[in-house]
Structures are given as C-alpha cells and as structure tokens.
JSON list of C-alpha atoms in Angstrom, two decimals:
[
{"chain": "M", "resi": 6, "resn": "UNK", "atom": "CA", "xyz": [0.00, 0.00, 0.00]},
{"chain": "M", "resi": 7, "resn": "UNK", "atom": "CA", "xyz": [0.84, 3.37, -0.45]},
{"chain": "M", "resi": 8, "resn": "UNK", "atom": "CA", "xyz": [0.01, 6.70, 1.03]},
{"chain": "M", "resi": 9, "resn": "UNK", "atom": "CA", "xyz": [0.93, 9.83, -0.96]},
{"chain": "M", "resi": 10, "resn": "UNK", "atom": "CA", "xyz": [-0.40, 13.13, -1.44]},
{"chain": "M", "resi": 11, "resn": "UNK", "atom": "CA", "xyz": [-3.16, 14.14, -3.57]},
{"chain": "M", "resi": 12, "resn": "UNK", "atom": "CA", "xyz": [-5.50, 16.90, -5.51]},
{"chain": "M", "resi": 13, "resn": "UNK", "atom": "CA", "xyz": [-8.43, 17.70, -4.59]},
{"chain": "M", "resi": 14, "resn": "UNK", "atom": "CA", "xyz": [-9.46, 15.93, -7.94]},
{"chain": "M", "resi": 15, "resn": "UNK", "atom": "CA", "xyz": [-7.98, 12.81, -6.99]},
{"chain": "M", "resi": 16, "resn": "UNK", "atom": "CA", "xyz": [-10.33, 13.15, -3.70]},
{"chain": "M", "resi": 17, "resn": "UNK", "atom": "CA", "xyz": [-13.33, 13.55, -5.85]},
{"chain": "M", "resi": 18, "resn": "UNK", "atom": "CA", "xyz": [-12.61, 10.64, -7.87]},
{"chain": "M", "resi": 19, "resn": "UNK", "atom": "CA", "xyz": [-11.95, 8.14, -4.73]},
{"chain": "M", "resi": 20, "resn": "UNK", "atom": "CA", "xyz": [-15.04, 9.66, -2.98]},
{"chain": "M", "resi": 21, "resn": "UNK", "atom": "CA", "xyz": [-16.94, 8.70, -5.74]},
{"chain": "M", "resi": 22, "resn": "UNK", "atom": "CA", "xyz": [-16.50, 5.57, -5.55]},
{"chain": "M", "resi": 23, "resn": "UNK", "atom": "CA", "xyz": [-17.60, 5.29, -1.32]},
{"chain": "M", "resi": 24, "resn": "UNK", "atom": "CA", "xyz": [-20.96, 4.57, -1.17]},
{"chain": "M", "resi": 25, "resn": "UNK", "atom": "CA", "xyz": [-21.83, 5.98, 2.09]},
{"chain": "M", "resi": 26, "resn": "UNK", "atom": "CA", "xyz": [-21.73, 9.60, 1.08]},
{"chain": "M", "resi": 27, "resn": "UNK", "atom": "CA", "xyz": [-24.93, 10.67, 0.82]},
{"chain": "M", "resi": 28, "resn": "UNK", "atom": "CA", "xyz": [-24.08, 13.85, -1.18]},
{"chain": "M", "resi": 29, "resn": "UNK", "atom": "CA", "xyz": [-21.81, 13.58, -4.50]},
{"chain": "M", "resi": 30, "resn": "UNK", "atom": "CA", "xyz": [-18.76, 16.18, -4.10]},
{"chain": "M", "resi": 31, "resn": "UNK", "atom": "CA", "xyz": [-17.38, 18.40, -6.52]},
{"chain": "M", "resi": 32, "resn": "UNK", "atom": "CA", "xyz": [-14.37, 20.20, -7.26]},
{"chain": "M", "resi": 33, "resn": "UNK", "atom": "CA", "xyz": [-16.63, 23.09, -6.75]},
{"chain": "M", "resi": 34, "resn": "UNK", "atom": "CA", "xyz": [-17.81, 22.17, -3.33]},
{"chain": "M", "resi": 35, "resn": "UNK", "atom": "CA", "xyz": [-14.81, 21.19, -2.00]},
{"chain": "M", "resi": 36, "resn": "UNK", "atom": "CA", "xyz": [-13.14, 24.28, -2.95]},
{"chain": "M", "resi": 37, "resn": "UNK", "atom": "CA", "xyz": [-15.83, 26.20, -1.58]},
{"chain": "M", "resi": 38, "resn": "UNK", "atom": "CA", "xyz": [-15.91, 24.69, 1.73]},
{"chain": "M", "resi": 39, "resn": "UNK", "atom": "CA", "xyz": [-11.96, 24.64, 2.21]},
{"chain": "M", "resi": 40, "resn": "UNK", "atom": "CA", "xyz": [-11.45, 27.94, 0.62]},
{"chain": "M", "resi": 41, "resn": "UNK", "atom": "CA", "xyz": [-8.31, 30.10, 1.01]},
{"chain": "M", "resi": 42, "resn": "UNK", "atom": "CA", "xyz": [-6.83, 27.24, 3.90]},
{"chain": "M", "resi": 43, "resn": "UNK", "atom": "CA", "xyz": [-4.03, 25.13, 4.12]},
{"chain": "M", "resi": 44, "resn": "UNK", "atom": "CA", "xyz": [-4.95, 21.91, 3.57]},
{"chain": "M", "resi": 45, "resn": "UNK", "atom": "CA", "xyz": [-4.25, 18.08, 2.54]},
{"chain": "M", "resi": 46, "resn": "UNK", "atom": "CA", "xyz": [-5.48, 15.38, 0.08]},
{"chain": "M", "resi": 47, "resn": "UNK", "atom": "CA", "xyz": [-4.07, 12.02, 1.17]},
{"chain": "M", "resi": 48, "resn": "UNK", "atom": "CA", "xyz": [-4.98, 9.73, -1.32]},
{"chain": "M", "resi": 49, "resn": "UNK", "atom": "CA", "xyz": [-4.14, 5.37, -0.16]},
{"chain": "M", "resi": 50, "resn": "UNK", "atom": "CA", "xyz": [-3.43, 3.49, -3.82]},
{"chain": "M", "resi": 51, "resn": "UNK", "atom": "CA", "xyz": [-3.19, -0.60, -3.79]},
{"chain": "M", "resi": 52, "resn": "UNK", "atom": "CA", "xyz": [-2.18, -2.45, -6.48]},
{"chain": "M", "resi": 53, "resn": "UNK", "atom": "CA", "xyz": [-2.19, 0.39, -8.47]},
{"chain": "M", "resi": 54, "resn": "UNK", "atom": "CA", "xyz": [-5.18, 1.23, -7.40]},
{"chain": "M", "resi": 55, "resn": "UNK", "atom": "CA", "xyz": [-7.03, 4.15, -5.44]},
{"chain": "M", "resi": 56, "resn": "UNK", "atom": "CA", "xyz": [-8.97, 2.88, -2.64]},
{"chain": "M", "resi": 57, "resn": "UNK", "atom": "CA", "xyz": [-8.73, 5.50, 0.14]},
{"chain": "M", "resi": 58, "resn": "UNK", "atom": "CA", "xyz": [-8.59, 9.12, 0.95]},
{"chain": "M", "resi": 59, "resn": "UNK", "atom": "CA", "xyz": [-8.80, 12.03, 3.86]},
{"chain": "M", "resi": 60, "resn": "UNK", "atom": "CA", "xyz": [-9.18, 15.40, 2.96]},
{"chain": "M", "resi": 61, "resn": "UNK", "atom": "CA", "xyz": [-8.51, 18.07, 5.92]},
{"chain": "M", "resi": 62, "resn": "UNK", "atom": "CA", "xyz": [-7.81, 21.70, 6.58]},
{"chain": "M", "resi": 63, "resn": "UNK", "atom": "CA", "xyz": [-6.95, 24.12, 8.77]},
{"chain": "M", "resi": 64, "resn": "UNK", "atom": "CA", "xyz": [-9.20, 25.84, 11.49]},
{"chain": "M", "resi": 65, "resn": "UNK", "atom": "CA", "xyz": [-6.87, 27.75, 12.86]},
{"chain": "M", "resi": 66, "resn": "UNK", "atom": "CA", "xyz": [-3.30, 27.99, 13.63]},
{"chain": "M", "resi": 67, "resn": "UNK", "atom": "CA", "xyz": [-3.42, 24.86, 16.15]},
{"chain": "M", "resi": 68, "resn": "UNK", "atom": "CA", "xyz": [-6.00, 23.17, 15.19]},
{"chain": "M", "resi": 69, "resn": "UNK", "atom": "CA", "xyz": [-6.13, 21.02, 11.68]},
{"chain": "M", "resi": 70, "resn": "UNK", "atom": "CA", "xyz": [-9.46, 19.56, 10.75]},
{"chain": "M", "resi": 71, "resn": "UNK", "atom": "CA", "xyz": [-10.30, 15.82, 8.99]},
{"chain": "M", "resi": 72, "resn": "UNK", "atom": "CA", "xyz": [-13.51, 16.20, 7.09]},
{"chain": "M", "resi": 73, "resn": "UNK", "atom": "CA", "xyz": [-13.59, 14.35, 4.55]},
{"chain": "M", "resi": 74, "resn": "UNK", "atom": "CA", "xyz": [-12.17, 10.36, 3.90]},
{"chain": "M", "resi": 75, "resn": "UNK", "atom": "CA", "xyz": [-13.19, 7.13, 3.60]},
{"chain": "M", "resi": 76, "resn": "UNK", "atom": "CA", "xyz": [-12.40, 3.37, 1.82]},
{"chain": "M", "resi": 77, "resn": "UNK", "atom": "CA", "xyz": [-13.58, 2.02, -0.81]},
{"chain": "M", "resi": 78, "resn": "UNK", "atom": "CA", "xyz": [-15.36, -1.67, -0.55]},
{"chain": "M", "resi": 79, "resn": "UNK", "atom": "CA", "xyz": [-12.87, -3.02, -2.40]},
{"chain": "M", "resi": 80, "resn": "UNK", "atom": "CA", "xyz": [-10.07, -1.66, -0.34]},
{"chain": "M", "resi": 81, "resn": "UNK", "atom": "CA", "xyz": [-11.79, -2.40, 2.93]},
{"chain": "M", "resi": 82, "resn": "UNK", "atom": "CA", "xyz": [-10.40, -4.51, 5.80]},
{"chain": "M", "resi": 83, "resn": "UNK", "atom": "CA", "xyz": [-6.79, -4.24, 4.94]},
{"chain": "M", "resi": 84, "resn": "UNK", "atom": "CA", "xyz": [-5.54, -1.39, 7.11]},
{"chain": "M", "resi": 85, "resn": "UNK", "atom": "CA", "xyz": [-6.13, 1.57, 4.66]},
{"chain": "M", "resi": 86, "resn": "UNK", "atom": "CA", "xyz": [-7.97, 4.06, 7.10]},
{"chain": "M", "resi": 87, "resn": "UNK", "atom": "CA", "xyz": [-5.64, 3.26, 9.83]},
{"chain": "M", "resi": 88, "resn": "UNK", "atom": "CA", "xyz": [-2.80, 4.34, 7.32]},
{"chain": "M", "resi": 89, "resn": "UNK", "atom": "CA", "xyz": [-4.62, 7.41, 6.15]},
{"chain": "M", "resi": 90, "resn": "UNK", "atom": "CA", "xyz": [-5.38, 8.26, 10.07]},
{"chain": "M", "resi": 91, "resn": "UNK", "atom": "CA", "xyz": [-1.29, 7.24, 10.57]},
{"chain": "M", "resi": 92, "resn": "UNK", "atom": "CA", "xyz": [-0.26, 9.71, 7.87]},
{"chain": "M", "resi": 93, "resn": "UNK", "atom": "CA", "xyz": [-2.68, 12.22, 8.28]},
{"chain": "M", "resi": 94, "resn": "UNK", "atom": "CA", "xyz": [-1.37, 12.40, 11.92]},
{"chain": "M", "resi": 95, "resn": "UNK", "atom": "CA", "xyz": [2.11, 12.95, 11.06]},
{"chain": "M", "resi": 96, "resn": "UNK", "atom": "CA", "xyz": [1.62, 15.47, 8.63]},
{"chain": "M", "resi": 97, "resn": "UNK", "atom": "CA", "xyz": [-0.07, 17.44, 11.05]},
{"chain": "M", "resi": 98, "resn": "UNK", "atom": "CA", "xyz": [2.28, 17.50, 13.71]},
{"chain": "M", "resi": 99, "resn": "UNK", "atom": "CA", "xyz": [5.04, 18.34, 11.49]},
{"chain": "M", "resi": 100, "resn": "UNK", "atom": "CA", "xyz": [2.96, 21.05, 9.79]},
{"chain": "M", "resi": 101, "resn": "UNK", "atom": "CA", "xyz": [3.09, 22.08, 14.16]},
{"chain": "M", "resi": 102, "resn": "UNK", "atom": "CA", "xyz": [-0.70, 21.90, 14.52]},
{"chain": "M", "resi": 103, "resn": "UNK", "atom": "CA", "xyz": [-1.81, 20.89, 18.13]},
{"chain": "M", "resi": 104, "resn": "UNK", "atom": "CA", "xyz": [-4.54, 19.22, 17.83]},
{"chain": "M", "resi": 105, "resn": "UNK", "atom": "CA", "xyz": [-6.70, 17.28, 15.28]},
{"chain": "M", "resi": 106, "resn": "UNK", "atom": "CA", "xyz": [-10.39, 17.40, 15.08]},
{"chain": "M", "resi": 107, "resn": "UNK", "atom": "CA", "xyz": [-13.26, 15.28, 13.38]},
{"chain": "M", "resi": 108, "resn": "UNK", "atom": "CA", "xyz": [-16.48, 14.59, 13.23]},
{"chain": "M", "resi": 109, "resn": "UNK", "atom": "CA", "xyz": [-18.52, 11.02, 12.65]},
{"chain": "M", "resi": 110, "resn": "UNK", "atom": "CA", "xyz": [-22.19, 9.92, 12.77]},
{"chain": "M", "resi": 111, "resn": "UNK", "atom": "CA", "xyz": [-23.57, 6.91, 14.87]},
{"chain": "M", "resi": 112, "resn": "UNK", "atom": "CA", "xyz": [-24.13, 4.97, 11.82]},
{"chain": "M", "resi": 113, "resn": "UNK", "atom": "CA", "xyz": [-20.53, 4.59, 11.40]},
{"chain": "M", "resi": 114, "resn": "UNK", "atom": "CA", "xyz": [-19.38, 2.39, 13.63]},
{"chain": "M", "resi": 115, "resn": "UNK", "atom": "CA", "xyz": [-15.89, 1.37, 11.83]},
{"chain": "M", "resi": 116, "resn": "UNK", "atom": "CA", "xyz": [-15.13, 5.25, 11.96]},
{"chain": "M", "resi": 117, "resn": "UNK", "atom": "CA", "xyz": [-16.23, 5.43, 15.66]},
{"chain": "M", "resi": 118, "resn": "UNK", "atom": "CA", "xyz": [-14.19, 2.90, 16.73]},
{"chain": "M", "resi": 119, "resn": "UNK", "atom": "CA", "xyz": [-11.11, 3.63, 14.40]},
{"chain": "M", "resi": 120, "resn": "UNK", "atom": "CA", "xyz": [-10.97, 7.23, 16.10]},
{"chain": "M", "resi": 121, "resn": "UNK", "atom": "CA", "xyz": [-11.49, 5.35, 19.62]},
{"chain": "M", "resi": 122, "resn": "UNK", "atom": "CA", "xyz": [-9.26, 2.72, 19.24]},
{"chain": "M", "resi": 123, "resn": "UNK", "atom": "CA", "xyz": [-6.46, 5.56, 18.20]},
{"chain": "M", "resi": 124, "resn": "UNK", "atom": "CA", "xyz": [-7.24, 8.17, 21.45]},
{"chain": "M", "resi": 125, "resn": "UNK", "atom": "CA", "xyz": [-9.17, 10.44, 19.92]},
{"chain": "M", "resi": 126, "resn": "UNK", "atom": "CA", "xyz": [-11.57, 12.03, 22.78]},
{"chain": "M", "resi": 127, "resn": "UNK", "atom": "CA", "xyz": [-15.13, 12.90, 22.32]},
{"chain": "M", "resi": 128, "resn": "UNK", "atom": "CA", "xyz": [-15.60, 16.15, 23.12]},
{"chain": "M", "resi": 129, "resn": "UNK", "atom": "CA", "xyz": [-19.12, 17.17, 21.83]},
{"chain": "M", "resi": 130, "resn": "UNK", "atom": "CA", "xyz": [-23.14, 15.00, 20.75]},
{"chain": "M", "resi": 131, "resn": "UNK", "atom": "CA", "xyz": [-24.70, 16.89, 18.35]},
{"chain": "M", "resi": 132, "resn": "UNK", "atom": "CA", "xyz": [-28.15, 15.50, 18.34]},
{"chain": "M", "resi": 133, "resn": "UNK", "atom": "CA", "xyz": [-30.11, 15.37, 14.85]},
{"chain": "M", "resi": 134, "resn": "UNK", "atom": "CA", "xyz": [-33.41, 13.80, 13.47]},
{"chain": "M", "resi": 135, "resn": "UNK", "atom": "CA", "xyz": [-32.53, 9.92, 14.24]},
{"chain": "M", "resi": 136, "resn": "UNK", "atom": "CA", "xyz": [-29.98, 8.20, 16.45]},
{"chain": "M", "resi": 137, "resn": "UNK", "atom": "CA", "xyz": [-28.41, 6.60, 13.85]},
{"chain": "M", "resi": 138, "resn": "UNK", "atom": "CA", "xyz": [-27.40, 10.14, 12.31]},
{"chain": "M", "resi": 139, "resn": "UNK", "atom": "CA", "xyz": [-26.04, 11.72, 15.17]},
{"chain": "M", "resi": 140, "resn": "UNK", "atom": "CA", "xyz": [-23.01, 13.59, 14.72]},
{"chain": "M", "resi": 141, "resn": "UNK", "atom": "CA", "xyz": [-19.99, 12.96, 17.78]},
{"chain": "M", "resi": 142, "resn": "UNK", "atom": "CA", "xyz": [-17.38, 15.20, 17.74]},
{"chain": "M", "resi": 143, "resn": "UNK", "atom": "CA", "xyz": [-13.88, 14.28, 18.72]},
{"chain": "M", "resi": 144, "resn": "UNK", "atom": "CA", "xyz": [-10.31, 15.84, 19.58]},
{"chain": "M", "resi": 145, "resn": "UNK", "atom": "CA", "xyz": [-6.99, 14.63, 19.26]},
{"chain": "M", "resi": 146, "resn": "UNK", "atom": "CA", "xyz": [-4.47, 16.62, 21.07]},
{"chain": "M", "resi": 147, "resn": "UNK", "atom": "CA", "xyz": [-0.99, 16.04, 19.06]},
{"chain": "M", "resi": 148, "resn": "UNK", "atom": "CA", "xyz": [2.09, 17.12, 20.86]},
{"chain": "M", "resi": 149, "resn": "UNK", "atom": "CA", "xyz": [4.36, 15.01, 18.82]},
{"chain": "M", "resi": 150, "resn": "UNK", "atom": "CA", "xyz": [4.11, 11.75, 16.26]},
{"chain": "M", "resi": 151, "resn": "UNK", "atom": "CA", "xyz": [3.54, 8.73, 17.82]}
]
C-alpha cells in the first residue's frame, strides 16, 4: 500500500466511488468549503489502485481539521484508514498543529471505533433527526508523532 499526497481531484474521484456519502462532491464544493486554507489530500493506492482518501484543513493555527475520507469496498479490511489516520497524523504535527479534530455519525461504527481505538476524545453529541445520524465530535491533542 501506499500513502501519498493528492489533488483535490484525486479526492473527488476516490469519494466517488464510497458509497456511504450521501451527497456527490465536486471540485466546486470542495473548494468552496476549504477555501483560502491550508490543507491536505491524502490519497491510499493498492495495487495500483485508489482505494482511500482524507481530505482536511486548517481551522486555525493549532487546530487542523479531517472532514472528509473514507475506503472504498474493495479496499476495505486491509488497514487503509488506519494508514490514512497514521499519515494524516504525522503530517499534522510536522505542519506544528496541536490538535486534530473530526467529526462522525452513529451509523458509522468502523469510523467510531477507528478514532477510539487511536485516542481520539469525544468532546461534543450533536443530536439530529434519528440516532443513527447523530453527529460525535472528537479531539486529538498532538504534541508530537507517535
């Protein structure tokens, strides 16, 4: 497997290709949410293959935001999100941001317990229309790479 940096285009076409999102993404959108702010594409490739990616930004000086990622099905159970989490981490803490936020709905329960599993702390519930969609919102604090 390999991790390496992406374009936002390169995003587009992995997310794509997840299922799960219930809105399609665009170049457009994703510029238009991100804006003017640093940010990163990491895109996971397998057997020449693209089968994984986490788009962030910045929020503010400290604090770098994951907002967007996710495997495909084929690329599923074979590490890939724990990579992209791995790298993702890295990057951040050499880029001398403090902390790492993200946010994950009940009806992901891989996600939920990826961001457990990897001491990720949740800080905030924000309560929608059904359980299954409710949005937790969690902090890493990242002093150094692990």
């Amino acid at each position: 497997m390999i991790i390496r940096e992406g374009t936002l285009a390169d995003a587009i076409n992995v997310l794509g290709q997840i299922d799960e999102f219930s809105r399609e993404e665009t170049l457009v959108s994703l510029k238009k949410r991100i804006g003017d702010k640093p940010f990163l594409v990491l895109i996971a490739e397998q057997d020449g293959e693209s089968c994984g990616v986490k788009v962030g930004y910045q929020l503010d000086e400290d604090c770098f935001y994951s907002w967007l990622g996710g495997v495909t099905r084929k690329g599923r159970r074979r590490g890939i999100a724990q990579a992209l989490l791995h790298s993702q981490e890295r990057w951040v803490a050499q880029h001398g941001y403090t902390s790492l936020r993200v946010k994950s709905r009940n009806c992901f329960a891989g996600m939920l317990c990826l961001l457990l599993n990897n001491h990720y702390l949740i800080e905030h519930l924000e309560k929608k229309d059904s359980l299954d969609q409710y949005r937790l919102h969690f902090v890493k604090k990242i002093t150094h790479y692990q």
